[in-house]
Amino acid sequence: MLHQMAEDYEVDPVYVLDMYRHGKVSWMLAFAVRVGGVGVLLLVVGSVIIGGVKKAVWRKEN
């Protein structure tokens, strides 16, 4: 893909990749977004598991 871009626009593919890697977002913000995304995913999975356990316990009691 980068080679195609380089042929179309006469741009060095390494330069384009470097721009992509070092976008306008700081590395701390990018890291925080990634950690936050994983945290939200873990919270959702944990909630589903806890809900299933509570439902199973409630069924055994009744």
Coordinates of N, CA, C and O in Angstrom, one line a residue, residues 3-52:
H3 N 3.9 1.5 -1.0 CA 4.6 1.6 -2.3 C 3.7 2.2 -3.4 O 4.1 3.0 -4.2
Q4 N 2.4 1.8 -3.3 CA 1.4 2.4 -4.3 C 1.3 3.9 -4.1 O 1.3 4.7 -5.0
M5 N 1.2 4.3 -2.8 CA 1.1 5.7 -2.5 C 2.4 6.4 -3.0 O 2.3 7.6 -3.5
A6 N 3.5 5.8 -2.8 CA 4.8 6.4 -3.2 C 4.8 6.6 -4.7 O 5.4 7.6 -5.2
E7 N 4.3 5.6 -5.4 CA 4.3 5.7 -6.9 C 3.3 6.8 -7.3 O 3.6 7.6 -8.3
D8 N 2.2 6.9 -6.7 CA 1.2 7.9 -7.1 C 1.6 9.3 -6.8 O 1.3 10.2 -7.5
Y9 N 2.2 9.5 -5.6 CA 2.5 10.8 -5.1 C 3.9 11.2 -5.0 O 4.3 12.2 -4.5
E10 N 4.8 10.3 -5.4 CA 6.2 10.5 -5.3 C 6.7 10.8 -3.9 O 7.3 11.8 -3.6
V11 N 6.2 10.0 -2.9 CA 6.5 10.2 -1.5 C 7.3 9.0 -1.1 O 7.0 7.9 -1.4
D12 N 8.3 9.2 -0.2 CA 9.1 8.1 0.4 C 8.2 7.3 1.3 O 7.6 7.9 2.2
P13 N 8.1 6.0 1.1 CA 7.2 5.2 2.0 C 7.6 5.2 3.4 O 6.8 5.1 4.3
V14 N 8.9 5.3 3.7 CA 9.4 5.4 5.1 C 8.8 6.7 5.7 O 8.4 6.7 6.9
Y15 N 8.8 7.8 5.0 CA 8.3 9.0 5.5 C 6.8 8.9 5.8 O 6.4 9.4 6.9
V16 N 6.1 8.3 5.0 CA 4.6 8.1 5.2 C 4.4 7.2 6.4 O 3.5 7.5 7.3
L17 N 5.1 6.1 6.5 CA 5.0 5.2 7.7 C 5.4 6.0 9.0 O 4.7 5.8 10.0
D18 N 6.4 6.8 8.9 CA 6.8 7.5 10.1 C 5.8 8.5 10.5 O 5.5 8.7 11.7
M19 N 5.1 9.2 9.5 CA 4.0 10.1 9.9 C 2.9 9.3 10.5 O 2.2 9.8 11.5
Y20 N 2.6 8.1 10.1 CA 1.5 7.3 10.6 C 1.8 6.9 12.1 O 1.0 7.0 13.0
R21 N 3.1 6.5 12.3 CA 3.5 6.0 13.6 C 3.5 7.2 14.6 O 3.2 7.0 15.8
H22 N 3.9 8.3 14.2 CA 4.1 9.5 15.0 C 3.0 10.5 14.7 O 3.4 11.7 14.3
G23 N 1.8 10.2 14.8 CA 0.7 11.1 14.5 C 0.7 12.3 15.5 O 1.6 12.5 16.2
K24 N -0.4 13.0 15.4 CA -0.5 14.2 16.2 C -0.9 13.9 17.6 O -1.0 14.8 18.4
V25 N -1.2 12.7 17.9 CA -1.6 12.3 19.3 C -0.3 12.0 20.1 O 0.5 11.2 19.6
S26 N -0.2 12.5 21.3 CA 1.0 12.2 22.1 C 0.9 10.7 22.5 O -0.1 10.1 22.6
W27 N 2.1 10.2 22.8 CA 2.2 8.8 23.2 C 1.5 8.5 24.5 O 0.9 7.4 24.7
M28 N 1.4 9.5 25.4 CA 0.8 9.3 26.7 C -0.8 9.2 26.5 O -1.4 8.3 27.1
L29 N -1.3 10.0 25.6 CA -2.7 10.0 25.3 C -3.1 8.7 24.6 O -4.1 8.0 24.9
A30 N -2.2 8.3 23.6 CA -2.5 7.0 22.9 C -2.4 5.8 23.9 O -3.3 4.9 23.8
F31 N -1.5 5.8 24.8 CA -1.4 4.8 25.8 C -2.6 4.8 26.7 O -3.2 3.7 27.0
A32 N -3.0 5.9 27.1 CA -4.2 6.0 28.0 C -5.5 5.5 27.3 O -6.3 4.8 28.0
V33 N -5.6 5.8 26.1 CA -6.8 5.3 25.3 C -6.7 3.8 25.2 O -7.8 3.2 25.4
R34 N -5.6 3.3 24.9 CA -5.5 1.8 24.8 C -5.7 1.1 26.2 O -6.5 0.2 26.2
V35 N -5.2 1.7 27.2 CA -5.4 1.1 28.6 C -6.8 1.2 29.0 O -7.5 0.3 29.5
G36 N -7.4 2.4 28.7 CA -8.8 2.6 29.0 C -9.7 1.7 28.2 O -10.7 1.1 28.7
G37 N -9.4 1.4 26.9 CA -10.2 0.5 26.1 C -10.1 -0.9 26.7 O -11.2 -1.6 26.8
V38 N -8.9 -1.3 27.1 CA -8.8 -2.7 27.7 C -9.5 -2.7 29.0 O -10.2 -3.7 29.4
G39 N -9.5 -1.6 29.8 CA -10.2 -1.6 31.1 C -11.7 -1.7 30.9 O -12.4 -2.4 31.6
V40 N -12.2 -1.0 29.9 CA -13.7 -1.1 29.7 C -14.1 -2.5 29.2 O -15.1 -3.0 29.7
L41 N -13.2 -3.1 28.4 CA -13.5 -4.4 27.9 C -13.5 -5.4 29.1 O -14.4 -6.3 29.2
L42 N -12.5 -5.3 30.0 CA -12.5 -6.1 31.2 C -13.7 -5.9 32.1 O -14.2 -6.9 32.7
L43 N -14.1 -4.7 32.2 CA -15.3 -4.4 33.0 C -16.6 -5.1 32.4 O -17.4 -5.6 33.2
V44 N -16.7 -5.0 31.1 CA -17.9 -5.6 30.5 C -17.8 -7.1 30.7 O -18.9 -7.7 31.0
V45 N -16.7 -7.7 30.4 CA -16.6 -9.2 30.6 C -16.8 -9.6 32.0 O -17.5 -10.6 32.3
G46 N -16.2 -8.8 32.9 CA -16.4 -9.2 34.4 C -17.9 -9.0 34.8 O -18.4 -9.8 35.5
S47 N -18.6 -8.0 34.3 CA -20.0 -7.8 34.6 C -20.8 -9.0 34.1 O -21.7 -9.5 34.8
V48 N -20.5 -9.5 32.9 CA -21.3 -10.6 32.3 C -21.0 -11.8 33.1 O -22.0 -12.6 33.4
I49 N -19.8 -12.1 33.5 CA -19.5 -13.3 34.3 C -20.2 -13.2 35.7 O -20.8 -14.2 36.1
I50 N -20.1 -12.1 36.3 CA -20.7 -11.9 37.7 C -22.2 -12.0 37.5 O -22.9 -12.7 38.4
G51 N -22.8 -11.5 36.5 CA -24.2 -11.6 36.3 C -24.6 -13.1 36.1 O -25.7 -13.5 36.6
G52 N -23.8 -13.8 35.4 CA -24.1 -15.3 35.2 C -24.0 -16.0 36.5 O -24.8 -16.9 36.7

